[in-house]
Coordinates of C-alpha atoms in Angstrom, one line a residue:
Chain P
M1 CA 99.5 -62.0 -120.6
T2 CA 101.5 -58.9 -119.9
R3 CA 104.0 -58.6 -117.0
R4 CA 101.5 -56.5 -115.0
E5 CA 98.7 -58.9 -115.6
R6 CA 100.9 -61.9 -114.6
K7 CA 101.9 -60.1 -111.3
K8 CA 98.3 -59.3 -110.6
A9 CA 97.3 -62.9 -111.2
E10 CA 100.1 -64.1 -108.9
R11 CA 99.0 -61.7 -106.2
D12 CA 95.4 -62.7 -106.4
K13 CA 96.3 -66.3 -106.3
F14 CA 98.4 -65.8 -103.2
I15 CA 95.7 -63.8 -101.4
E16 CA 93.0 -66.3 -102.4
E17 CA 95.0 -69.3 -101.3
N18 CA 96.3 -68.4 -97.9
G19 CA 97.9 -65.0 -98.0
I20 CA 97.1 -62.4 -95.4
I21 CA 99.8 -59.7 -96.1
F22 CA 101.3 -58.9 -99.5
L23 CA 103.7 -56.0 -100.0
D24 CA 104.0 -55.6 -103.8
D25 CA 107.2 -53.7 -104.6
V26 CA 106.6 -51.2 -101.9
S27 CA 108.6 -48.0 -101.4
M28 CA 108.2 -45.3 -98.9
S29 CA 109.9 -41.9 -98.9
Y30 CA 109.5 -39.1 -96.5
P31 CA 109.6 -35.7 -98.1
E32 CA 112.0 -34.3 -95.5
K33 CA 114.5 -37.2 -95.8
G34 CA 116.7 -38.0 -98.8
N35 CA 116.8 -41.8 -98.9
P36 CA 113.6 -43.8 -98.9
A37 CA 112.8 -45.5 -95.6
V38 CA 111.5 -48.6 -97.5
K39 CA 112.8 -49.4 -101.0
N40 CA 111.2 -51.9 -103.4
V41 CA 110.1 -54.3 -100.7
T42 CA 108.1 -57.4 -101.8
L43 CA 106.9 -59.6 -98.9
K44 CA 104.3 -62.3 -98.6
I45 CA 103.0 -63.5 -95.3
E46 CA 100.5 -66.3 -95.0
K47 CA 97.7 -66.8 -92.5
G48 CA 98.9 -68.2 -89.2
E49 CA 102.6 -67.4 -89.7
F50 CA 105.0 -66.0 -87.0
V51 CA 107.4 -63.6 -88.6
F52 CA 110.2 -61.6 -87.1
I53 CA 111.2 -58.4 -88.9
V54 CA 114.7 -57.6 -87.8
G55 CA 117.2 -54.9 -88.6
D56 CA 119.3 -52.1 -87.2
S57 CA 117.9 -48.7 -86.3
G58 CA 116.8 -46.9 -89.4
S59 CA 116.5 -50.1 -91.4
G60 CA 112.8 -49.4 -92.2
K61 CA 111.1 -51.9 -89.7
S62 CA 108.8 -49.3 -88.1
T63 CA 107.9 -47.8 -91.4
L64 CA 106.8 -51.2 -92.5
I65 CA 104.5 -51.5 -89.5
K66 CA 103.1 -48.1 -90.2
L67 CA 102.4 -49.1 -93.8
L68 CA 100.6 -52.2 -92.5
L69 CA 98.5 -50.1 -90.1
R70 CA 97.7 -47.7 -92.9
E71 CA 99.2 -44.9 -90.9
L72 CA 101.3 -44.3 -94.1
I73 CA 100.4 -44.7 -97.7
P74 CA 103.3 -46.1 -99.8
T75 CA 104.9 -43.7 -102.3
G76 CA 105.4 -46.7 -104.6
G77 CA 103.8 -50.1 -104.9
D78 CA 100.8 -51.5 -103.0
V79 CA 100.2 -52.9 -99.5
Y80 CA 97.6 -55.6 -99.3
V81 CA 96.3 -56.6 -95.8
M82 CA 93.5 -59.2 -95.7
A83 CA 93.0 -58.7 -99.4
Q84 CA 92.5 -55.0 -99.0
N85 CA 94.7 -52.5 -100.8
T86 CA 95.5 -50.0 -98.1
R87 CA 95.9 -47.3 -100.7
K88 CA 92.3 -47.6 -101.7
L89 CA 90.9 -47.3 -98.1
R90 CA 89.0 -44.2 -97.5
H91 CA 89.6 -42.3 -94.2
S92 CA 86.3 -43.5 -92.9
Q93 CA 87.2 -47.1 -93.6
I94 CA 90.4 -47.1 -91.7
P95 CA 88.9 -47.7 -88.2
K96 CA 87.1 -50.8 -89.3
F97 CA 90.3 -52.0 -91.1
R98 CA 92.4 -51.5 -88.0
R99 CA 90.0 -53.6 -85.9
N100 CA 91.3 -56.6 -87.6
L101 CA 94.8 -55.7 -86.5
G102 CA 96.0 -56.0 -82.9
V103 CA 98.9 -53.7 -82.2
V104 CA 101.4 -53.7 -79.4
F105 CA 104.1 -51.0 -79.0
Q106 CA 107.4 -50.8 -77.1
D107 CA 106.0 -48.0 -74.9
F108 CA 102.8 -49.9 -74.2
R109 CA 100.5 -46.9 -75.0
L110 CA 97.9 -47.5 -72.4
L111 CA 95.3 -45.1 -71.3
K112 CA 97.0 -44.1 -68.1
D113 CA 94.0 -42.7 -66.2
R114 CA 92.1 -46.0 -66.5
N115 CA 92.5 -49.3 -64.8
V116 CA 93.5 -52.6 -66.4
Y117 CA 89.9 -53.7 -67.0
E118 CA 89.0 -50.3 -68.6
N119 CA 92.0 -50.4 -70.9
V120 CA 91.1 -53.8 -72.3
A121 CA 87.3 -53.0 -72.4
F122 CA 88.0 -49.8 -74.3
A123 CA 88.9 -51.9 -77.4
Q124 CA 85.5 -53.6 -77.1
R125 CA 83.6 -50.4 -76.5
I126 CA 84.9 -49.1 -79.8
I127 CA 83.2 -51.9 -81.7
E128 CA 80.1 -51.6 -79.5
V129 CA 80.3 -55.1 -78.0
P130 CA 77.2 -55.6 -75.7
S131 CA 78.1 -55.1 -72.0
R132 CA 77.2 -58.6 -71.0
E133 CA 79.6 -60.0 -73.6
M134 CA 82.3 -57.5 -72.6
R135 CA 82.1 -58.7 -69.0
R136 CA 82.8 -62.2 -70.2
N137 CA 85.5 -61.4 -72.8
V138 CA 87.7 -59.0 -70.8
P139 CA 88.3 -61.3 -67.7
S140 CA 88.9 -64.2 -70.0
I141 CA 91.6 -62.4 -72.0
L142 CA 93.1 -61.0 -68.8
S143 CA 93.4 -64.5 -67.3
M144 CA 95.1 -65.6 -70.5
V145 CA 97.8 -62.9 -70.1
G146 CA 98.0 -63.7 -66.3
L147 CA 96.4 -60.5 -65.0
A148 CA 93.0 -61.8 -63.8
G149 CA 93.8 -60.7 -60.3
K150 CA 94.8 -57.2 -61.2
Y151 CA 91.9 -56.0 -63.3
K152 CA 91.1 -53.1 -60.9
A153 CA 94.7 -51.9 -60.7
N154 CA 95.7 -48.6 -62.1
V155 CA 98.0 -49.3 -65.1
R156 CA 100.5 -46.7 -63.9
K157 CA 101.1 -48.9 -60.8
L158 CA 102.0 -52.0 -62.8
S159 CA 105.5 -53.2 -63.8
G160 CA 106.7 -52.9 -67.4
G161 CA 106.0 -56.5 -68.0
E162 CA 102.5 -56.2 -66.6
Q163 CA 101.8 -53.1 -68.7
Q164 CA 102.8 -54.9 -71.8
R165 CA 100.5 -57.8 -70.9
V166 CA 97.6 -55.3 -70.6
A167 CA 98.6 -53.9 -74.0
L168 CA 98.6 -57.5 -75.4
A169 CA 95.2 -58.2 -73.9
R170 CA 93.8 -55.1 -75.4
A171 CA 95.3 -56.0 -78.8
L172 CA 93.8 -59.5 -78.6
V173 CA 90.4 -59.0 -77.0
N174 CA 88.7 -58.3 -80.4
K175 CA 90.2 -61.5 -81.8
P176 CA 92.2 -59.8 -84.6
S177 CA 93.5 -61.8 -87.6
I178 CA 96.9 -60.2 -87.3
L179 CA 99.0 -59.1 -84.3
L180 CA 101.6 -56.5 -85.0
A181 CA 104.2 -56.1 -82.2
D182 CA 106.7 -53.2 -82.6
E183 CA 109.6 -53.9 -80.3
P184 CA 107.3 -55.5 -77.6
T185 CA 110.2 -56.4 -75.4
G186 CA 112.2 -53.2 -75.9
N187 CA 111.4 -51.8 -72.4
L188 CA 111.4 -55.1 -70.5
D189 CA 113.9 -57.1 -68.5
P190 CA 114.8 -60.6 -69.9
N191 CA 112.3 -62.6 -67.7
N192 CA 109.4 -60.4 -68.8
S193 CA 110.6 -60.4 -72.3
W194 CA 110.5 -64.2 -72.4
D195 CA 107.0 -64.2 -70.8
I196 CA 105.7 -61.9 -73.5
M197 CA 107.4 -63.9 -76.3
D198 CA 105.8 -67.1 -74.9
L199 CA 102.4 -65.4 -74.9
L200 CA 102.9 -64.3 -78.5
A201 CA 103.9 -67.9 -79.5
E202 CA 100.7 -69.2 -77.8
I203 CA 98.6 -66.7 -79.6
N204 CA 100.1 -67.7 -82.9
E205 CA 99.4 -71.4 -82.1
Q206 CA 95.8 -70.4 -81.8
G207 CA 95.8 -69.2 -85.4
T208 CA 96.6 -65.5 -85.2
T209 CA 99.3 -64.3 -87.6
V210 CA 102.0 -62.6 -85.5
I211 CA 104.5 -60.1 -86.9
V212 CA 107.2 -59.0 -84.4
V213 CA 109.6 -56.2 -85.1
T214 CA 112.7 -56.5 -83.0
H215 CA 116.4 -56.0 -82.9
S216 CA 117.0 -58.6 -80.1
P217 CA 119.1 -61.5 -81.6
T218 CA 118.7 -63.6 -78.4
I219 CA 114.9 -63.7 -78.8
V220 CA 115.0 -64.2 -82.6
N221 CA 117.6 -66.9 -82.6
S222 CA 116.0 -69.0 -79.9
M223 CA 112.4 -68.8 -81.3
K224 CA 113.2 -70.5 -84.6
K225 CA 110.7 -68.7 -86.7
R226 CA 110.7 -67.0 -90.0
V227 CA 113.1 -64.0 -90.0
V228 CA 112.9 -61.2 -92.5
A229 CA 116.0 -59.0 -92.2
M230 CA 116.1 -55.4 -93.4
R231 CA 118.9 -53.0 -94.1
M232 CA 118.6 -49.4 -95.4
G233 CA 115.0 -50.0 -96.3
E234 CA 115.5 -53.2 -98.3
I235 CA 114.9 -56.8 -97.4
I236 CA 118.3 -58.5 -97.4
S237 CA 117.2 -62.0 -96.3
D238 CA 114.0 -63.9 -95.7
E239 CA 114.5 -67.3 -94.1
Q240 CA 112.4 -69.9 -92.2
E241 CA 114.1 -70.5 -88.8
G242 CA 116.5 -67.7 -89.7
E243 CA 119.1 -66.2 -87.5
Y244 CA 119.9 -62.6 -86.7
V245 CA 123.1 -60.8 -85.8
N246 CA 122.7 -57.3 -84.5
E247 CA 125.2 -55.0 -86.1
D248 CA 124.2 -51.9 -84.1
Chain G
M1 CA 75.1 -44.5 -82.3
K2 CA 73.8 -46.9 -79.7
I3 CA 72.4 -45.4 -76.5
R4 CA 75.0 -47.3 -74.5
T5 CA 77.8 -45.7 -76.6
F6 CA 76.2 -42.3 -76.2
L7 CA 76.0 -42.6 -72.5
Y8 CA 79.6 -43.8 -72.4
T9 CA 80.6 -40.8 -74.5
L10 CA 78.7 -38.4 -72.2
W11 CA 80.3 -40.0 -69.2
Q12 CA 83.8 -39.6 -70.7
G13 CA 83.1 -36.0 -71.5
I14 CA 82.1 -35.3 -67.9
R15 CA 85.0 -37.3 -66.6
N16 CA 87.4 -35.4 -68.8
M17 CA 86.2 -32.1 -67.4
F18 CA 87.0 -33.2 -63.8
K19 CA 90.1 -35.1 -64.8
N20 CA 91.6 -31.9 -66.3
G21 CA 90.2 -29.7 -63.6
W22 CA 92.6 -26.8 -64.1
Y23 CA 92.2 -26.8 -67.8
T24 CA 88.4 -26.9 -67.4
L25 CA 88.6 -24.0 -65.0
A26 CA 90.9 -22.0 -67.3
S27 CA 88.6 -22.6 -70.2
I28 CA 85.5 -21.6 -68.3
A29 CA 87.2 -18.5 -66.9
T30 CA 88.3 -17.5 -70.5
I31 CA 84.9 -18.0 -72.0
G32 CA 83.3 -16.4 -68.9
A33 CA 85.5 -13.3 -69.0
C34 CA 84.9 -12.8 -72.7
L35 CA 81.2 -13.2 -72.4
F36 CA 81.0 -11.1 -69.3
L37 CA 82.7 -8.2 -71.2
L38 CA 80.4 -8.8 -74.2
G39 CA 77.3 -8.8 -71.9
M40 CA 78.4 -5.6 -70.2
I41 CA 79.1 -3.8 -73.5
Y42 CA 75.8 -5.1 -75.0
S43 CA 73.8 -3.9 -71.9
I44 CA 75.3 -0.4 -72.2
V45 CA 74.9 -0.2 -76.0
A46 CA 71.3 -1.6 -75.9
N47 CA 70.4 1.0 -73.2
A48 CA 72.0 3.8 -75.1
Q49 CA 70.1 2.9 -78.2
H50 CA 66.9 2.5 -76.2
I51 CA 67.3 6.0 -74.7
L52 CA 68.1 7.4 -78.2
Y53 CA 65.1 5.7 -79.6
T54 CA 62.8 7.0 -76.8
V55 CA 64.0 10.6 -77.5
E56 CA 63.7 10.1 -81.2
E57 CA 60.1 9.1 -80.8
G58 CA 59.3 12.6 -79.7
V59 CA 60.8 14.2 -82.8
S60 CA 58.2 15.1 -85.4
I61 CA 57.7 17.2 -88.5
T62 CA 54.7 19.4 -89.1
V63 CA 52.8 19.7 -92.4
F64 CA 50.8 22.8 -93.2
F65 CA 48.3 23.1 -96.0
N66 CA 47.3 25.7 -98.6
P67 CA 44.2 27.7 -97.6
E68 CA 42.1 26.5 -100.6
V69 CA 42.6 22.8 -99.8
T70 CA 39.4 21.0 -98.8
D71 CA 39.0 18.8 -95.7
E72 CA 38.6 15.8 -98.0
A73 CA 41.9 16.6 -99.7
I74 CA 43.6 16.9 -96.3
D75 CA 42.2 13.5 -95.3
A76 CA 43.4 12.0 -98.5
V77 CA 46.9 13.4 -97.9
G78 CA 46.8 12.1 -94.4
Q79 CA 46.1 8.6 -95.7
E80 CA 48.9 8.9 -98.1
I81 CA 51.3 10.0 -95.4
L82 CA 50.3 7.1 -93.2
K83 CA 51.1 4.7 -95.9
R84 CA 54.7 6.0 -96.2
P85 CA 57.3 3.5 -94.8
E86 CA 59.1 6.3 -92.9
V87 CA 56.0 7.2 -90.9
R88 CA 55.1 5.7 -87.5
D89 CA 52.0 7.8 -86.8
I90 CA 50.3 11.1 -87.6
V91 CA 48.1 13.4 -85.5
Y92 CA 45.8 16.0 -87.1
H93 CA 45.6 19.4 -85.3
S94 CA 42.7 21.6 -86.3
D95 CA 42.8 25.4 -86.2
E96 CA 40.6 25.5 -83.1
E97 CA 42.7 22.9 -81.3
I98 CA 45.9 24.9 -82.0
W99 CA 44.4 28.2 -80.8
A100 CA 43.1 26.5 -77.7
T101 CA 46.6 25.2 -77.0
F102 CA 48.7 28.2 -77.8
G103 CA 46.1 31.0 -76.9
P104 CA 46.3 30.5 -73.1
S105 CA 50.0 30.2 -73.0
Y106 CA 50.5 33.6 -74.7
F107 CA 47.4 35.6 -73.7
G108 CA 46.2 33.9 -70.5
E109 CA 42.9 32.4 -69.7
D110 CA 41.0 35.3 -71.4
Y111 CA 42.8 34.7 -74.6
Q112 CA 39.7 34.8 -76.8
E113 CA 38.9 38.4 -75.8
G114 CA 40.0 40.8 -78.5
F115 CA 40.1 37.9 -81.0
P116 CA 36.7 37.6 -82.4
E117 CA 38.1 35.3 -85.0
N118 CA 40.7 32.6 -84.6
P119 CA 44.0 34.3 -85.4
L120 CA 45.5 30.9 -86.3
E121 CA 43.0 30.2 -89.0
G122 CA 44.6 28.1 -91.7
E123 CA 47.4 26.8 -89.4
H124 CA 45.8 23.3 -89.2
N125 CA 48.4 20.6 -89.7
Y126 CA 49.5 17.1 -89.4
E127 CA 52.1 16.3 -86.8
V128 CA 54.1 13.3 -88.4
F129 CA 56.1 11.0 -86.2
L130 CA 58.9 9.0 -87.9
R131 CA 60.0 5.4 -87.5
D132 CA 63.6 6.6 -88.0
V133 CA 64.8 10.2 -87.9
S134 CA 67.4 9.5 -90.5
L135 CA 64.6 9.1 -93.0
Q136 CA 63.3 12.6 -92.4
D137 CA 64.9 14.2 -95.5
Q138 CA 63.3 11.6 -97.7
L139 CA 59.9 12.2 -96.3
V140 CA 60.2 16.0 -96.4
S141 CA 61.3 15.9 -100.0
W142 CA 58.2 13.9 -100.9
L143 CA 55.9 16.1 -98.9
E144 CA 57.2 19.2 -100.6
T145 CA 56.2 17.9 -104.0
K146 CA 52.5 17.7 -102.9
P147 CA 50.5 20.6 -104.3
E148 CA 48.2 20.7 -101.2
V149 CA 51.2 21.3 -98.9
R150 CA 52.1 24.9 -98.1
F151 CA 55.0 24.4 -95.8
V152 CA 56.8 21.6 -93.9
R153 CA 58.5 22.4 -90.6
Y154 CA 61.3 20.2 -89.4
S155 CA 64.6 20.4 -87.7
Q156 CA 67.5 19.5 -89.9
I157 CA 70.0 19.6 -86.9
T158 CA 68.0 17.4 -84.6
A159 CA 67.6 14.7 -87.3
S160 CA 71.2 14.7 -88.4
T161 CA 72.4 14.7 -84.7
F162 CA 70.3 11.7 -83.9
S163 CA 71.3 9.9 -87.1
G164 CA 75.0 10.6 -86.4
V165 CA 74.8 9.5 -82.7
N166 CA 72.9 6.4 -83.8
M167 CA 75.4 5.5 -86.5
M168 CA 78.3 6.1 -84.1
L169 CA 76.7 3.8 -81.5
V170 CA 76.2 1.1 -84.1
Y171 CA 79.8 1.4 -85.4
V172 CA 81.5 1.7 -82.0
S173 CA 79.5 -1.2 -80.5
A174 CA 80.1 -3.4 -83.6
A175 CA 83.8 -2.7 -83.4
I176 CA 84.0 -3.4 -79.7
I177 CA 82.0 -6.6 -80.0
T178 CA 84.1 -7.8 -83.0
I179 CA 87.3 -7.2 -81.2
L180 CA 86.0 -9.0 -78.1
L181 CA 84.9 -11.9 -80.2
A182 CA 88.2 -12.1 -82.0
V183 CA 90.1 -12.0 -78.6
S184 CA 87.7 -14.6 -77.2
I185 CA 88.2 -17.0 -80.1
F186 CA 92.0 -16.6 -79.9
L187 CA 92.0 -17.2 -76.1
I188 CA 89.6 -20.1 -76.2
S189 CA 91.3 -21.9 -79.1
N190 CA 94.6 -21.5 -77.3
T191 CA 93.2 -23.0 -74.1
V192 CA 91.5 -25.8 -76.0
R193 CA 94.8 -26.5 -77.9
V194 CA 96.7 -26.8 -74.7
G195 CA 94.1 -29.1 -73.2
I196 CA 94.1 -31.4 -76.3
T197 CA 97.8 -31.4 -76.8
V198 CA 98.0 -33.0 -73.3
R199 CA 95.6 -35.7 -74.6
A200 CA 97.2 -36.2 -78.1
E201 CA 98.7 -39.5 -77.1
E202 CA 95.3 -40.7 -75.9
I203 CA 93.7 -39.8 -79.2
G204 CA 96.5 -41.6 -81.0
I205 CA 96.0 -44.8 -79.0
M206 CA 92.2 -44.7 -79.7
K207 CA 92.9 -44.3 -83.4
Y208 CA 95.3 -47.3 -83.5
I209 CA 92.8 -49.5 -81.8
G210 CA 90.3 -48.7 -84.5
A211 CA 88.1 -45.9 -83.0
T212 CA 86.2 -43.9 -85.5
D213 CA 86.7 -40.1 -85.7
F214 CA 83.3 -39.7 -84.1
F215 CA 84.0 -42.0 -81.2
V216 CA 87.3 -40.1 -80.5
R217 CA 85.8 -36.7 -81.0
A218 CA 82.4 -37.0 -79.3
P219 CA 83.7 -36.8 -75.6
F220 CA 85.8 -33.7 -76.5
M221 CA 82.8 -32.1 -78.3
L222 CA 80.6 -32.7 -75.3
E223 CA 83.3 -31.5 -72.9
G224 CA 83.6 -28.3 -75.1
I225 CA 79.9 -27.8 -75.2
M226 CA 79.6 -28.2 -71.4
I227 CA 82.5 -25.8 -70.8
G228 CA 81.0 -23.3 -73.2
L229 CA 77.6 -23.6 -71.5
I230 CA 79.0 -23.1 -68.0
G231 CA 81.3 -20.3 -69.3
A232 CA 78.2 -18.5 -70.7
L233 CA 75.9 -19.1 -67.7
V234 CA 78.3 -17.8 -65.0
P235 CA 78.7 -14.3 -66.6
L236 CA 74.9 -14.1 -67.3
Y237 CA 74.3 -14.8 -63.7
L238 CA 76.7 -12.1 -62.6
I239 CA 75.3 -9.6 -65.2
R240 CA 71.8 -10.3 -63.9
Y241 CA 72.6 -9.1 -60.4
L242 CA 74.9 -6.3 -61.5
Y243 CA 72.4 -4.9 -64.0
D244 CA 69.6 -4.8 -61.4
Y245 CA 71.9 -3.2 -58.9
V246 CA 73.2 -0.5 -61.3
I247 CA 69.7 0.3 -62.7
N248 CA 68.3 0.5 -59.1
M249 CA 71.1 2.7 -58.0
L250 CA 70.7 5.1 -61.0
T251 CA 66.9 5.4 -60.6
T252 CA 66.9 5.7 -56.8
R253 CA 70.0 7.8 -56.1
F254 CA 69.8 10.0 -59.2
E255 CA 66.1 10.6 -59.6
M256 CA 66.7 13.3 -62.2
I257 CA 68.3 10.8 -64.5
S258 CA 65.3 8.4 -64.2
S259 CA 62.9 11.3 -65.0
I260 CA 64.8 12.1 -68.2
L261 CA 66.0 8.7 -69.3
S262 CA 64.3 5.3 -69.5
F263 CA 66.3 2.1 -69.1
L264 CA 65.6 -1.3 -70.5
T265 CA 64.3 -3.9 -68.1
L266 CA 66.5 -7.0 -67.3
E267 CA 64.1 -9.1 -69.3
E268 CA 64.4 -6.9 -72.3
V269 CA 68.2 -7.0 -72.2
F270 CA 68.2 -10.8 -71.6
R271 CA 65.8 -11.5 -74.5
I272 CA 68.8 -11.0 -76.8
L273 CA 71.8 -11.5 -74.4
L274 CA 70.8 -14.9 -73.1
P275 CA 70.5 -16.8 -76.4
V276 CA 73.4 -14.9 -77.9
S277 CA 75.7 -15.6 -74.9
I278 CA 74.7 -19.3 -74.7
G279 CA 75.0 -19.6 -78.5
I280 CA 78.5 -18.1 -78.5
G281 CA 79.7 -20.0 -75.5
V282 CA 78.4 -23.4 -76.7
G283 CA 79.5 -22.6 -80.3
M284 CA 83.0 -21.7 -79.2
G285 CA 83.3 -24.7 -77.0
F286 CA 82.1 -26.9 -79.8
L287 CA 84.1 -25.4 -82.6
G288 CA 87.2 -25.0 -80.5
S289 CA 87.2 -28.7 -79.7
F290 CA 86.1 -29.8 -83.2
I291 CA 88.9 -27.9 -85.0
T292 CA 91.6 -28.8 -82.5
V293 CA 90.8 -32.5 -82.3
R294 CA 90.7 -32.7 -86.1
K295 CA 94.4 -32.1 -86.2
Y296 CA 95.1 -35.2 -84.1
L297 CA 92.7 -37.5 -86.0
K298 CA 94.9 -37.8 -89.0
V299 CA 96.7 -40.9 -87.6

């Protein structure tokens, strides 16, 4: 068996057994920048894991999320998400692929001209969920994030914490296998930050794989989860119940 | 696509129009202004061509025959002329008919006195009306090769003047319409681009959630089509009233003009203008949205 064949066999075994994300020697360079944003990263994440990806600004965390979302195609190596090589996805296959990924951003990215209900229902409309089912699913997820009473409110009138809960509800309503959260507490005060983190932990307990990109040591160190630390595009440590010291 | 999704898309398109009221108005005004100018130019050019055509219809060439040619041979030549693609119609004038027409005008009612025989004997001819005066030379050359034909009378100046004016009208109107269309496309794509840039973030969010290109694009397409349709109907409505008003004014106030020139009816102008304007308006709205949204779909 050659080296390549052995690597392939290992990867297939990992995906087959319990793997949900596999980054195989992944590099990503932007043409306009000199140094690669991500350099020879190999990372395995199993189903149901809660993983923090930490690092200073420019360490490659957000590029990693973009690679997982198939917003970017790696310049080297392969990204496997739910056994699919993102490089091999055709443009028309990307929407269906993304429906298995819930995404939450630091700036919430809500549809500002619509109310809470419409923002969450939008994710269901995209996959053409029948109206009757939608009317059941949306209130249920809104009550899970604690916004059942505010379903008619315009999202612009909500606090930052509430807006992030709407974004979370939208990310979860289609029951994704993986939840990607890019600095979900970056724009929130400590109380709201903890509320969001508690929600993410609860979602994880229900079986969803959660990947949180952050540079908040307080949150990372108190959650006692797996921590993948990055610097200059490379993984410098990967520990269960790891700790993080922000050097920014 | 399910009916429910189509209705949702339609509703989003309508909603977008009202949500971005100023942008919608600007787009309608841009398309409307361009199509109004286009409609006006078309109405003028179509009428000019119609007038020219009406005058051209009266232009004819006359074919005279050699004295020894029999009536049967003249009939046969007549049939041959009628089959020519340049010919719209022919009228045969006998010697008697010609004398009866010209005699009174030159010699009065008693024109036959002093002329025991028809002085125009042998002047029988075919008056040939052309489909297009620019083809006159071609027909004359052919006629002159016929052994039965003694002489062909035609006006070289009239034909070349008509052809020249006709060609000039075609070129000028094509140039004006091309420039107008280019300006319209530029203005409309700019307006659409501004409108969509405002919504680039919204498109990005939809793509991250897993919306297909079609789902993202459809409301913008519908919005573009509706804007294009309204942008086409408004100037058509204005031109309809303006055209009637101007033609009425010309024919009632300047009676001399109406006795010389004949104008197209509104229905005749709209037979072309209506589908073309709606097609351009809808097409521009659709293409403008399609091309501009495409840029933001690569997320």
